[in-house]
PDB file of C-alpha atoms and ligand atoms in Angstrom:
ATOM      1  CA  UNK Y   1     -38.806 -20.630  61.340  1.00  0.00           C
ATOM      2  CA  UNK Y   2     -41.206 -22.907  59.192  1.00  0.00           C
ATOM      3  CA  UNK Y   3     -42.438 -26.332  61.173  1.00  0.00           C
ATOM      4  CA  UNK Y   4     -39.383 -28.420  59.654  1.00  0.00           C
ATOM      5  CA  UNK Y   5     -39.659 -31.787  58.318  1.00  0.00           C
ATOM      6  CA  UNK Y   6     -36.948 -34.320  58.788  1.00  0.00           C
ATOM      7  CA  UNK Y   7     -35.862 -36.340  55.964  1.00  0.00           C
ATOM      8  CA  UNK Y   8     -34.125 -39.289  56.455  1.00  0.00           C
ATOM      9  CA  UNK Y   9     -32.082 -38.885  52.894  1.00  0.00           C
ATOM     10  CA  UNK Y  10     -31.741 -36.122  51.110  1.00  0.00           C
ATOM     11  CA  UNK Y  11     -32.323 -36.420  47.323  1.00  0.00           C
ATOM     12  CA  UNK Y  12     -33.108 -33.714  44.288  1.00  0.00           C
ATOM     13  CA  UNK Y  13     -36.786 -34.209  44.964  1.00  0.00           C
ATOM     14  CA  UNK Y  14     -36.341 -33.125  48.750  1.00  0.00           C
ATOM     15  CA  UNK Y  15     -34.992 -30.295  47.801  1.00  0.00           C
ATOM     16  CA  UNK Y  16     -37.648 -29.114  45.627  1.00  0.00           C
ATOM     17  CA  UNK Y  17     -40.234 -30.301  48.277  1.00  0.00           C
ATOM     18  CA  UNK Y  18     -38.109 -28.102  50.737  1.00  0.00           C
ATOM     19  CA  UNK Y  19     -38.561 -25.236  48.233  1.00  0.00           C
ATOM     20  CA  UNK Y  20     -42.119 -25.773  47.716  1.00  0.00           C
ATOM     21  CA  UNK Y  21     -42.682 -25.788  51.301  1.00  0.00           C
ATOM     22  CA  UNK Y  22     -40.839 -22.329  52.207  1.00  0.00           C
ATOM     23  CA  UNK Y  23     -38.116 -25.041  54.351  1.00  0.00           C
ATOM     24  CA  UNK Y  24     -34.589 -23.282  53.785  1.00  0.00           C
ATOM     25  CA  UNK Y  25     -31.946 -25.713  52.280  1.00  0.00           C
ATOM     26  CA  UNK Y  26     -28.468 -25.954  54.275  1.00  0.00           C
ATOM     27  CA  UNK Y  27     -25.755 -26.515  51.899  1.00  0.00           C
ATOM     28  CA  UNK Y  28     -21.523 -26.595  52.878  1.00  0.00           C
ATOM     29  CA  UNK Y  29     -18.268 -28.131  51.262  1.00  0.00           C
ATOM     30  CA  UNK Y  30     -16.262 -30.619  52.568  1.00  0.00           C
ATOM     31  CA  UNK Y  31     -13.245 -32.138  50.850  1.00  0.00           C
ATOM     32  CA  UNK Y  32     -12.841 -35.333  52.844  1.00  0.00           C
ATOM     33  CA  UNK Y  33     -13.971 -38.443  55.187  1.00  0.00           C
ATOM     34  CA  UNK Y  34     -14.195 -36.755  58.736  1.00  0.00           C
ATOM     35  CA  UNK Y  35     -15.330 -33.470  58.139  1.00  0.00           C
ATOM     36  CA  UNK Y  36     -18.632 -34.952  55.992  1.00  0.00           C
ATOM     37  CA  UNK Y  37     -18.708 -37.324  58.517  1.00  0.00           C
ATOM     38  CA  UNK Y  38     -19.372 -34.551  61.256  1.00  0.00           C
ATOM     39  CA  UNK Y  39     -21.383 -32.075  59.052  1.00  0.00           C
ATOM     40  CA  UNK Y  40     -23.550 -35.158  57.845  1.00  0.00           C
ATOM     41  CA  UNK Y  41     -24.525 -36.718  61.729  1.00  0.00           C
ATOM     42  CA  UNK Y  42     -25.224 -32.456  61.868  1.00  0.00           C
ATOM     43  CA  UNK Y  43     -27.548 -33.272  59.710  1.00  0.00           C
ATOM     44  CA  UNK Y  44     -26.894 -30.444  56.697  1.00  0.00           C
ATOM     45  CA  UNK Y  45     -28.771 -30.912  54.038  1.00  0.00           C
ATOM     46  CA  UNK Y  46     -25.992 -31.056  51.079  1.00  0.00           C
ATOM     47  CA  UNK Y  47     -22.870 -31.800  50.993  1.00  0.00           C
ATOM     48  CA  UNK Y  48     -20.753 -29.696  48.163  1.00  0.00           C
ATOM     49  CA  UNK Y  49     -17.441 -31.229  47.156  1.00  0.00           C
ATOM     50  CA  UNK Y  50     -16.305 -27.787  45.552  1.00  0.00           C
ATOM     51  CA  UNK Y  51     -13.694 -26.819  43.643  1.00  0.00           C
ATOM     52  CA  UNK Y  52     -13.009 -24.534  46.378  1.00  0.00           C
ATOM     53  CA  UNK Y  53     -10.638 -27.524  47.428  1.00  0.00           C
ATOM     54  CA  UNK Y  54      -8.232 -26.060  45.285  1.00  0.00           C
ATOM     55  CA  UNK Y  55      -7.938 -22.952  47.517  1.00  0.00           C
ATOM     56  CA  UNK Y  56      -8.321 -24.549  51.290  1.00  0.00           C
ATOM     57  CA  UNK Y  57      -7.271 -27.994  50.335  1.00  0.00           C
ATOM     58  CA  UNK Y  58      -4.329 -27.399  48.130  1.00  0.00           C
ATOM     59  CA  UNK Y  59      -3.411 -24.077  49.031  1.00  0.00           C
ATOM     60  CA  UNK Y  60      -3.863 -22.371  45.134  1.00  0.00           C
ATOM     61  CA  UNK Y  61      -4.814 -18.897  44.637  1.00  0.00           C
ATOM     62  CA  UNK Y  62      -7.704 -19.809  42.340  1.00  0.00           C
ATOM     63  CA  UNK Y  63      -9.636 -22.604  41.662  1.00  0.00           C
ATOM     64  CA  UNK Y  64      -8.761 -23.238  38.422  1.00  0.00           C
ATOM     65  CA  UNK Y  65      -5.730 -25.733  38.705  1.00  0.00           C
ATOM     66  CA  UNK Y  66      -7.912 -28.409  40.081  1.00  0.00           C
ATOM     67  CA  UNK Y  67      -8.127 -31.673  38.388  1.00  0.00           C
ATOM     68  CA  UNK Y  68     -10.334 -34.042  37.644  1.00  0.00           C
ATOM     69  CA  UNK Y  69      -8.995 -36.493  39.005  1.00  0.00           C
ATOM     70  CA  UNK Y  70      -7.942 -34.740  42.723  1.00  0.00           C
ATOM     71  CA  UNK Y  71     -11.840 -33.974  42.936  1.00  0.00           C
ATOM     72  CA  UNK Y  72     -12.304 -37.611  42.478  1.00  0.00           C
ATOM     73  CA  UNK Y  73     -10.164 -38.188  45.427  1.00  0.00           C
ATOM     74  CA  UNK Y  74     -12.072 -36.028  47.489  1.00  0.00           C
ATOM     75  CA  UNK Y  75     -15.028 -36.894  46.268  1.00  0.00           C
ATOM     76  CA  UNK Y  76     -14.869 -40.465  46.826  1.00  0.00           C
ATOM     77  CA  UNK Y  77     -13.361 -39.468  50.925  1.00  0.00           C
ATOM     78  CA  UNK Y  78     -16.607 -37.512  51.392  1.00  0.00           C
ATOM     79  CA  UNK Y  79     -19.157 -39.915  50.288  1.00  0.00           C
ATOM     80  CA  UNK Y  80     -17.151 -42.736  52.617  1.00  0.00           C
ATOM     81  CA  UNK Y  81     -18.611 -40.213  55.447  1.00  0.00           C
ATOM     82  CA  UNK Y  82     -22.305 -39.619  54.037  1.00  0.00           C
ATOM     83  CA  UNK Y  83     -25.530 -41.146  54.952  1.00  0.00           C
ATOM     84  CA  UNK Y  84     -28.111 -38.740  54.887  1.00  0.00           C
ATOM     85  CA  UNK Y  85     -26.780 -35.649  52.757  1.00  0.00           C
ATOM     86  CA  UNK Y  86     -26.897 -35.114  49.213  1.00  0.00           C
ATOM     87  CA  UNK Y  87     -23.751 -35.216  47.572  1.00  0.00           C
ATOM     88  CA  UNK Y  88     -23.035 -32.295  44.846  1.00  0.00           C
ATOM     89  CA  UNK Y  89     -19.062 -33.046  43.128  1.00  0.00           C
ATOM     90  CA  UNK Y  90     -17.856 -30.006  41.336  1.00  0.00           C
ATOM     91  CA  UNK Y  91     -16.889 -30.426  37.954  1.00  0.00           C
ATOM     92  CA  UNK Y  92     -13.832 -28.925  37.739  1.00  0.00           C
ATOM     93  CA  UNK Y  93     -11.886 -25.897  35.146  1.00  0.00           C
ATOM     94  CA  UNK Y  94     -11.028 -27.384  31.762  1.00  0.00           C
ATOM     95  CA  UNK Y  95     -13.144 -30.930  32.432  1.00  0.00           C
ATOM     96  CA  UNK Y  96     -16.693 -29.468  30.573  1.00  0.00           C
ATOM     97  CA  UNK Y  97     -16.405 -26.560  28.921  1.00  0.00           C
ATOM     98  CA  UNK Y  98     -15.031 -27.662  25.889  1.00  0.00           C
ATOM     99  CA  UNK Y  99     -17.071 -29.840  24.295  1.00  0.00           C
ATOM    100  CA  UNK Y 100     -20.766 -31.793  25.863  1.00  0.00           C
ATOM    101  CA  UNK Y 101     -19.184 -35.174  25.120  1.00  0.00           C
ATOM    102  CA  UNK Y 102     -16.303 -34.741  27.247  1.00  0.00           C
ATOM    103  CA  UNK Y 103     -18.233 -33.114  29.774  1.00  0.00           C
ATOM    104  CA  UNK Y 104     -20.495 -36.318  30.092  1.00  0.00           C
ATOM    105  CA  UNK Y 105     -17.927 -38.480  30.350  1.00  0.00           C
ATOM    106  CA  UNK Y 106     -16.036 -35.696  33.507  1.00  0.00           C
ATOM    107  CA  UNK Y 107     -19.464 -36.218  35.361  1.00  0.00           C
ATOM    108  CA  UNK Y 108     -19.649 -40.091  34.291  1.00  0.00           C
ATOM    109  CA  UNK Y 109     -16.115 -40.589  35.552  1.00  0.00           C
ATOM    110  CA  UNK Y 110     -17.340 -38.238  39.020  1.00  0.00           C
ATOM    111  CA  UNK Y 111     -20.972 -40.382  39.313  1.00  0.00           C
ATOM    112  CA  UNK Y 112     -19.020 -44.277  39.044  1.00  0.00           C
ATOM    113  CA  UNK Y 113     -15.382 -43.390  40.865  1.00  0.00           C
ATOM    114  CA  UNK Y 114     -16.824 -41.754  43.698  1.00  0.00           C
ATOM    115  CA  UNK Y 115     -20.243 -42.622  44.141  1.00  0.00           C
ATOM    116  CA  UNK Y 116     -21.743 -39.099  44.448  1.00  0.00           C
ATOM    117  CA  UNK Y 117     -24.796 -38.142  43.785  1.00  0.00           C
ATOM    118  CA  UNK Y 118     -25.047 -34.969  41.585  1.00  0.00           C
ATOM    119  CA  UNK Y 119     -22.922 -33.039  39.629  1.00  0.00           C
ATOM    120  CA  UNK Y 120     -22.188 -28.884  39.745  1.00  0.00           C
ATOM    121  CA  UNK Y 121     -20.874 -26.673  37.137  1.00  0.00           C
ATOM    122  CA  UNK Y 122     -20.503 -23.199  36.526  1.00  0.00           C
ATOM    123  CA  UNK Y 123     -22.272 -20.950  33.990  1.00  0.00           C
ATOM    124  CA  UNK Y 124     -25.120 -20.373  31.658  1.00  0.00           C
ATOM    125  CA  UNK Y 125     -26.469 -20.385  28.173  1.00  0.00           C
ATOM    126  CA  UNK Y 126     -22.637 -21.223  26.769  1.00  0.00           C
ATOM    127  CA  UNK Y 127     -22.685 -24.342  28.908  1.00  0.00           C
ATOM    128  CA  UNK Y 128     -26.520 -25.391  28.142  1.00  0.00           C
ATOM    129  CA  UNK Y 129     -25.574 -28.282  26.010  1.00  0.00           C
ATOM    130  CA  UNK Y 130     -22.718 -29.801  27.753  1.00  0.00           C
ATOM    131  CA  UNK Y 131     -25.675 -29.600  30.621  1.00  0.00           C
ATOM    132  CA  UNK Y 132     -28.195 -31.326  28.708  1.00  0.00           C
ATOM    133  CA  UNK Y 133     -26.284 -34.221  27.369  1.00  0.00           C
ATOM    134  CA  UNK Y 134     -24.865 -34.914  30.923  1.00  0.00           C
ATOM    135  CA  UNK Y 135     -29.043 -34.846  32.007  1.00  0.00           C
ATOM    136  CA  UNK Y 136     -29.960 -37.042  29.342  1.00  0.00           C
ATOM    137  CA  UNK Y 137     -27.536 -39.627  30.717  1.00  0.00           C
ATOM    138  CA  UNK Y 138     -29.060 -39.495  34.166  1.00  0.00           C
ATOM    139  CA  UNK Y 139     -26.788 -37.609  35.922  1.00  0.00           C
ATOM    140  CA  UNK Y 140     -28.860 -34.631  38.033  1.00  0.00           C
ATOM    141  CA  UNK Y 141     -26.968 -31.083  37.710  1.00  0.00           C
ATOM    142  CA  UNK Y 142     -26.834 -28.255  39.505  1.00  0.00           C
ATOM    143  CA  UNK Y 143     -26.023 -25.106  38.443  1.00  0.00           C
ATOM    144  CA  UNK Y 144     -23.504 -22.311  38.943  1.00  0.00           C
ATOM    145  CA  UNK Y 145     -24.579 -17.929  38.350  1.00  0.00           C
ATOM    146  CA  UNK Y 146     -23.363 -14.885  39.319  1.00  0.00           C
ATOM    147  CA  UNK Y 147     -19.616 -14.706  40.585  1.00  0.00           C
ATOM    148  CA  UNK Y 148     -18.268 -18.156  39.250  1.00  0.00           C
ATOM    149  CA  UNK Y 149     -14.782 -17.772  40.131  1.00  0.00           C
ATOM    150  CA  UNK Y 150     -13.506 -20.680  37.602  1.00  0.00           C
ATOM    151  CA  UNK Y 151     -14.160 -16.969  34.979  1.00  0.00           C
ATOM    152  CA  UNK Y 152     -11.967 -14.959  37.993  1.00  0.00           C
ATOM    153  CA  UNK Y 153      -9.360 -14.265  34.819  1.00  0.00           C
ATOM    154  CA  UNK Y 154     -12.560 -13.251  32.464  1.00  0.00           C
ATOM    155  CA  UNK Y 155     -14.205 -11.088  35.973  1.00  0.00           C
ATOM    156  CA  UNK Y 156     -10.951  -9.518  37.094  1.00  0.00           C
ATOM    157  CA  UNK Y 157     -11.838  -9.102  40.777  1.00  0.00           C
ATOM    158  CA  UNK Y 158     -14.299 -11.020  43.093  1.00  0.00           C
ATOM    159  CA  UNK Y 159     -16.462  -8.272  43.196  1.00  0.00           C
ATOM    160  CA  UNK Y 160     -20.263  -8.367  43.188  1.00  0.00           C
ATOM    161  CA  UNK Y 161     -22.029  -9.607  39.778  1.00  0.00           C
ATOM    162  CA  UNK Y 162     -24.972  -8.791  38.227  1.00  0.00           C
ATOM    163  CA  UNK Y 163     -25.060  -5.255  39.929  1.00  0.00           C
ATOM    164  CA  UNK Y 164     -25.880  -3.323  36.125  1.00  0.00           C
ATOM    165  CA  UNK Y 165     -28.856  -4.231  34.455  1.00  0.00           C
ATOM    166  CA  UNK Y 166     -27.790  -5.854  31.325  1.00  0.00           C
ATOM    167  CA  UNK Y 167     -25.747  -8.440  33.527  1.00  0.00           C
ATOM    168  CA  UNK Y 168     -29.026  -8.598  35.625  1.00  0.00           C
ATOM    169  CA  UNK Y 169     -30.926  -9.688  32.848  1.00  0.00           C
ATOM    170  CA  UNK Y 170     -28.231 -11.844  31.478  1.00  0.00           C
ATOM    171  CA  UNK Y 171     -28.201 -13.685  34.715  1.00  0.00           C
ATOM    172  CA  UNK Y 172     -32.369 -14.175  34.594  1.00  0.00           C
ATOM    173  CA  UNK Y 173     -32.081 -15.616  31.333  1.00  0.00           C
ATOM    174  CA  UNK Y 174     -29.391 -18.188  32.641  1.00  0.00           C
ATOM    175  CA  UNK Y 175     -31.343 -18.985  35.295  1.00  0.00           C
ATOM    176  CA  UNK Y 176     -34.359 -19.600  33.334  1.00  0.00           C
ATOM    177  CA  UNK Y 177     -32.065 -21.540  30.749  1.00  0.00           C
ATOM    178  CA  UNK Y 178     -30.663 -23.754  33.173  1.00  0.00           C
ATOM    179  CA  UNK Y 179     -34.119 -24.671  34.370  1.00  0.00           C
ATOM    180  CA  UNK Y 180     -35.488 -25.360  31.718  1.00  0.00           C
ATOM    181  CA  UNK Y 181     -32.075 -27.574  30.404  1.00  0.00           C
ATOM    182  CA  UNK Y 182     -32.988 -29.690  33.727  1.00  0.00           C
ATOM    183  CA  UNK Y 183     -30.889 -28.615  36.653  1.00  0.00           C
ATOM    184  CA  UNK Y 184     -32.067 -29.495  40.266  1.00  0.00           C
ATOM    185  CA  UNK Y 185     -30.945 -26.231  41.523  1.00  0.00           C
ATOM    186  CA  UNK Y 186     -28.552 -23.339  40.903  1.00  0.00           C
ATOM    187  CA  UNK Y 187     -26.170 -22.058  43.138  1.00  0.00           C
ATOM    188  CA  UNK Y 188     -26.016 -17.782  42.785  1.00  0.00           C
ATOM    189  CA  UNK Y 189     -22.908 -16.685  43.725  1.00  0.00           C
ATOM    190  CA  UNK Y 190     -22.185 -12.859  45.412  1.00  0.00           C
ATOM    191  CA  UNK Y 191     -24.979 -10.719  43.142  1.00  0.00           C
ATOM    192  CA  UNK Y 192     -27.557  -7.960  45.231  1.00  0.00           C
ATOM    193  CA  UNK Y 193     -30.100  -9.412  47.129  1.00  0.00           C
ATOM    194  CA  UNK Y 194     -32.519  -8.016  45.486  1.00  0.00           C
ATOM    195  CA  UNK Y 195     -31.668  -9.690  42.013  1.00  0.00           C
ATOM    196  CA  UNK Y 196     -31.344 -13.123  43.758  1.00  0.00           C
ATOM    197  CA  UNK Y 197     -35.237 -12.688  45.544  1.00  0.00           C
ATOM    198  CA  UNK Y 198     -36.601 -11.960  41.896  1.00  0.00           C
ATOM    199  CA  UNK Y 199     -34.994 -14.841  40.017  1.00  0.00           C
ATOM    200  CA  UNK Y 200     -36.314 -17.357  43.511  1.00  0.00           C
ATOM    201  CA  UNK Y 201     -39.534 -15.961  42.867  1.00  0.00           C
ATOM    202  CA  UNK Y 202     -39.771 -16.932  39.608  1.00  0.00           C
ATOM    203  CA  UNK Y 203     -37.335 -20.128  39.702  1.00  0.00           C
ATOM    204  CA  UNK Y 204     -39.146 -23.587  40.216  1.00  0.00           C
ATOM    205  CA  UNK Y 205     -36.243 -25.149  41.355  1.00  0.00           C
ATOM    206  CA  UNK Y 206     -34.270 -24.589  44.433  1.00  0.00           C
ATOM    207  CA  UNK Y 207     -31.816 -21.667  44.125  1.00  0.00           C
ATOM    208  CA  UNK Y 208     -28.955 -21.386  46.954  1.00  0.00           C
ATOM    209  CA  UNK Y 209     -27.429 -18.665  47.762  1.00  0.00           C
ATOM    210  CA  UNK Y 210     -23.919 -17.404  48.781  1.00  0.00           C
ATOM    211  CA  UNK Y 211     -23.715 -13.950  49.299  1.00  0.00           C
ATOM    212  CA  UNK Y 212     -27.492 -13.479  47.391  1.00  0.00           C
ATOM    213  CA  UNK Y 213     -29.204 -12.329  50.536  1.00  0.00           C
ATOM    214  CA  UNK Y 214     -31.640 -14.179  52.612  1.00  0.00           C
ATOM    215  CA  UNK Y 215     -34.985 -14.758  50.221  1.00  0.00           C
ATOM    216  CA  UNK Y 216     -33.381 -17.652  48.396  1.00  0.00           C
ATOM    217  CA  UNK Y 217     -34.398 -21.191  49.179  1.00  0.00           C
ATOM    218  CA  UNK Y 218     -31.309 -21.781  50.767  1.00  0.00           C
ATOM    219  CA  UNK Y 219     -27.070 -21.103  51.679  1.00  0.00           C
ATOM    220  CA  UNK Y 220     -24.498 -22.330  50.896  1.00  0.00           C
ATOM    221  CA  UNK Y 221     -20.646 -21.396  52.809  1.00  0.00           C
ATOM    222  CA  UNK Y 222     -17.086 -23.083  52.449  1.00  0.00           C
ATOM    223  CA  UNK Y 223     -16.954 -25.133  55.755  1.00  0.00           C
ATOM    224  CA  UNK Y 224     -13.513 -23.889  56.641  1.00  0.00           C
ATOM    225  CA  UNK Y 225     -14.203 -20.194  56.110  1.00  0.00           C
ATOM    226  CA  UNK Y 226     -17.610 -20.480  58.527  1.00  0.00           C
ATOM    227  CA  UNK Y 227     -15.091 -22.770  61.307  1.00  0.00           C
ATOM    228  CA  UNK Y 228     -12.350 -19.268  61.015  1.00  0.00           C
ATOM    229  CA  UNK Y 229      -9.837 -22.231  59.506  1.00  0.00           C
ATOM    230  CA  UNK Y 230      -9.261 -19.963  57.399  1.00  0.00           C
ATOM    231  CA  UNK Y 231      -8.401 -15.949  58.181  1.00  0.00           C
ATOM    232  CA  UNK Y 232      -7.238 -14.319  55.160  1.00  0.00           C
ATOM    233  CA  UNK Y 233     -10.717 -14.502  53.047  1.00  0.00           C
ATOM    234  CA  UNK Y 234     -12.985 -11.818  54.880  1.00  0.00           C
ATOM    235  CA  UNK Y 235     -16.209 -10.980  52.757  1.00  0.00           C
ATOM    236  CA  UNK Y 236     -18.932  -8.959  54.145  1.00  0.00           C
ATOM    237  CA  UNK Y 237     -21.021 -12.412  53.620  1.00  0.00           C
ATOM    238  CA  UNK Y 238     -19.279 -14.416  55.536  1.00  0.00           C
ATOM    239  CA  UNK Y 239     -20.601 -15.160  59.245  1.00  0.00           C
ATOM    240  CA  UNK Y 240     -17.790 -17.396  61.176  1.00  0.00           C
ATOM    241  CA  UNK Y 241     -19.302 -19.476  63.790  1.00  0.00           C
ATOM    242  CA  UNK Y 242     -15.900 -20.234  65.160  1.00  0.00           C
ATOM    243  CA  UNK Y 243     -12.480 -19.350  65.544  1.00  0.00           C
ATOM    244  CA  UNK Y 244     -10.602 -22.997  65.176  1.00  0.00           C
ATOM    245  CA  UNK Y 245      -7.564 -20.909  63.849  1.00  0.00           C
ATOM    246  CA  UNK Y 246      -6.822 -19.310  67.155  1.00  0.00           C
ATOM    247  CA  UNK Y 247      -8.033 -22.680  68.274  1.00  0.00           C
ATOM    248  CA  UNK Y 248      -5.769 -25.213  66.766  1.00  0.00           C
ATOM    249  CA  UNK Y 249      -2.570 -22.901  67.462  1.00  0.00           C
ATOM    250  CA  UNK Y 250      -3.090 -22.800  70.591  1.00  0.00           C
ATOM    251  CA  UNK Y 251      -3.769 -26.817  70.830  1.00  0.00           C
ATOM    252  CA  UNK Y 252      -0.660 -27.106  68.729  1.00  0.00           C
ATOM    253  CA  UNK Y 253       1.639 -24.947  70.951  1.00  0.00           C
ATOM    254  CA  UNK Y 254       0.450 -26.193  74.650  1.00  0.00           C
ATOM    255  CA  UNK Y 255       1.466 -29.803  72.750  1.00  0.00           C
ATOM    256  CA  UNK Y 256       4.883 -28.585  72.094  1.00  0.00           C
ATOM    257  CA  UNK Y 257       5.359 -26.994  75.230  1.00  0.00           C
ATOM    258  CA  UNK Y 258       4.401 -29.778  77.422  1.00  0.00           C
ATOM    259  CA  UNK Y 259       6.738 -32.172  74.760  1.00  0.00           C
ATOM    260  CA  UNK Y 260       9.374 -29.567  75.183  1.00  0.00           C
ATOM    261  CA  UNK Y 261       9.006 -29.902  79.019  1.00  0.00           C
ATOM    262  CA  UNK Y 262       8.575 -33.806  79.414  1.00  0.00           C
ATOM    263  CA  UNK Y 263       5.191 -33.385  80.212  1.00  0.00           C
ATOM    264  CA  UNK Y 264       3.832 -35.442  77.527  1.00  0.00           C
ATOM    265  CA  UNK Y 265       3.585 -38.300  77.768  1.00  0.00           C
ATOM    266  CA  UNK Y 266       2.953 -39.016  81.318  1.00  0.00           C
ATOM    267  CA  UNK Y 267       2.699 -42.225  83.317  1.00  0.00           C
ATOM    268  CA  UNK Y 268      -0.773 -42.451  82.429  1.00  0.00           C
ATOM    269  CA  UNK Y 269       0.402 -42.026  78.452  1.00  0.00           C
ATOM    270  CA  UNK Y 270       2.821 -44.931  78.498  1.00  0.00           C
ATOM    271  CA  UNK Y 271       2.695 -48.541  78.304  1.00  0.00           C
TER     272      UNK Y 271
HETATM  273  O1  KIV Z   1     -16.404 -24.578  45.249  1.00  0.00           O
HETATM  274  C1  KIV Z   1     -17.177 -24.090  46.085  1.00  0.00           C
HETATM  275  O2  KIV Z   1     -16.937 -24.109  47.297  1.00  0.00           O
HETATM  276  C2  KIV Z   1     -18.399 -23.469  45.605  1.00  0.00           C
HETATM  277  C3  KIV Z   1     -19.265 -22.765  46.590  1.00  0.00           C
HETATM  278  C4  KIV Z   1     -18.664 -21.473  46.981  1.00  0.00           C
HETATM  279  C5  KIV Z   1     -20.659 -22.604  46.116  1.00  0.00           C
HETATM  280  O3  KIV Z   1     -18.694 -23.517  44.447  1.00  0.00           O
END
């Protein structure tokens, strides 16, 4: 491991110092107050209020249904817990892609309702502009390659991207694009590992990875898929450091047995 430096807040320029000094760059998502609370005094290095809240959170198949609003709401829980982490808000399906003018004012209403930090959305050269404008304003972005599952309809499966040549080079292009437009860093989603070490190599911003390998600057993972919260989602990515599944059931059902039995509460339990 490289000698690591703490920093006492994270912002876009620590991450690029991180990069710049071969530090790796821990990234997760949480979706409300206690579980940035915890992650934060963990000290991870970015906080990602995904879109992925439409899966664990709300319980939808795909992230698409989302609003803008509900990722205020998280949003704004999250950054209540926060104070070290930099806080990325996902913009979500339908609030950017139209048009650059409504896509400033999605990430304006994100940056003043919730008081996060940065901005995330998904895509390349068809989102450049709507990227730029929100830039101009003031607003840092990061970026969004490879499998961006707000396109699952477009993709058809969550398979791995990128893995032919022309979508290769599509994807280095992007990355380059989205540079040069001004993002902070790029998030590449499930391409080979192989791919995602050539685009680092020539990327001067951060690039995180999930499911890109281990020679990007840093990873990203959905909090409740690396706590085993969550059981059905099982890519070959995914390392759980828990099982809080198995965990919480079995908290759950020694509290309704010993309710069931009159064992709780006790003399101790009662006022
Ligand atoms: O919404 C999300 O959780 C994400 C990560 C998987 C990068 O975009």
């Amino acid at each position: 491991m490289k000698n690591e430096n703490f920093y006492p807040k994270v912002t876009t320029n620590t991450l690029l110092e991180m990069k710049n000094n071969g530090e790796k760059i821990s990234m997760l998502t949480a979706y409300d107050f206690t579980f940035a609370k915890i992650i934060d005094d963990a000290n991870i290095d970015v906080i990602l209020v995904g879109d992925s809240a439409s899966n664990v959170i709300a319980g939808n198949e795909t992230t698409l249904p989302i609003t803008l609003d509900e990722m205020i709401y998280h949003a704004k829980s999250v950054v209540k817990g926060v104070n070290r982490a930099l806080v990325v808000v996902d913009l979500p399906f339908g609030s950017y892609q139209s048009d650059p003018k409504k896509a400033l004012r999605s990430a304006i209403r994100i940056m003043k309702e919730s008081g996060a930090h940065a901005v995330k959305l998904e895509g390349g050269q068809e989102v450049i502009q709507s990227i730029e404008r929100i830039i101009k304003a003031g607003i840092p972005v990061m970026g969004h390659l490879g499998l961006t599952p707000q396109s699952i309809y477009k993709f058809g499966t969550y398979s791995v991207r990128a893995k032919e040549e022309k979508e290769a080079k599509q994807l280095l292009s992007d990355a380059k694009a989205l540079e040069d437009a001004g993002c902070f860093a790029t998030v590449l989603e499930k391409i080979p590992s192989k791919l995602a070490k050539k685009v680092t190599k020539l990327s001067s911003v951060p690039l995180i990875g999930i499911g890109a390998g281990n020679q990007v600057d840093g990873q990203v993972l959905v909090l409740h898929d690396l706590l085993g919260l969550t059981h059905e989602f099982n890519p070959r990515f995914l390392r759980r450091y828990l099982d809080l599944n198995k965990t919480v059931k079995n908290a759950v059902s020694n509290y309704i047995n010993d309710v069931k039995n009159l064992d709780f509460p006790n003399e101790n339990e009662m006022y």
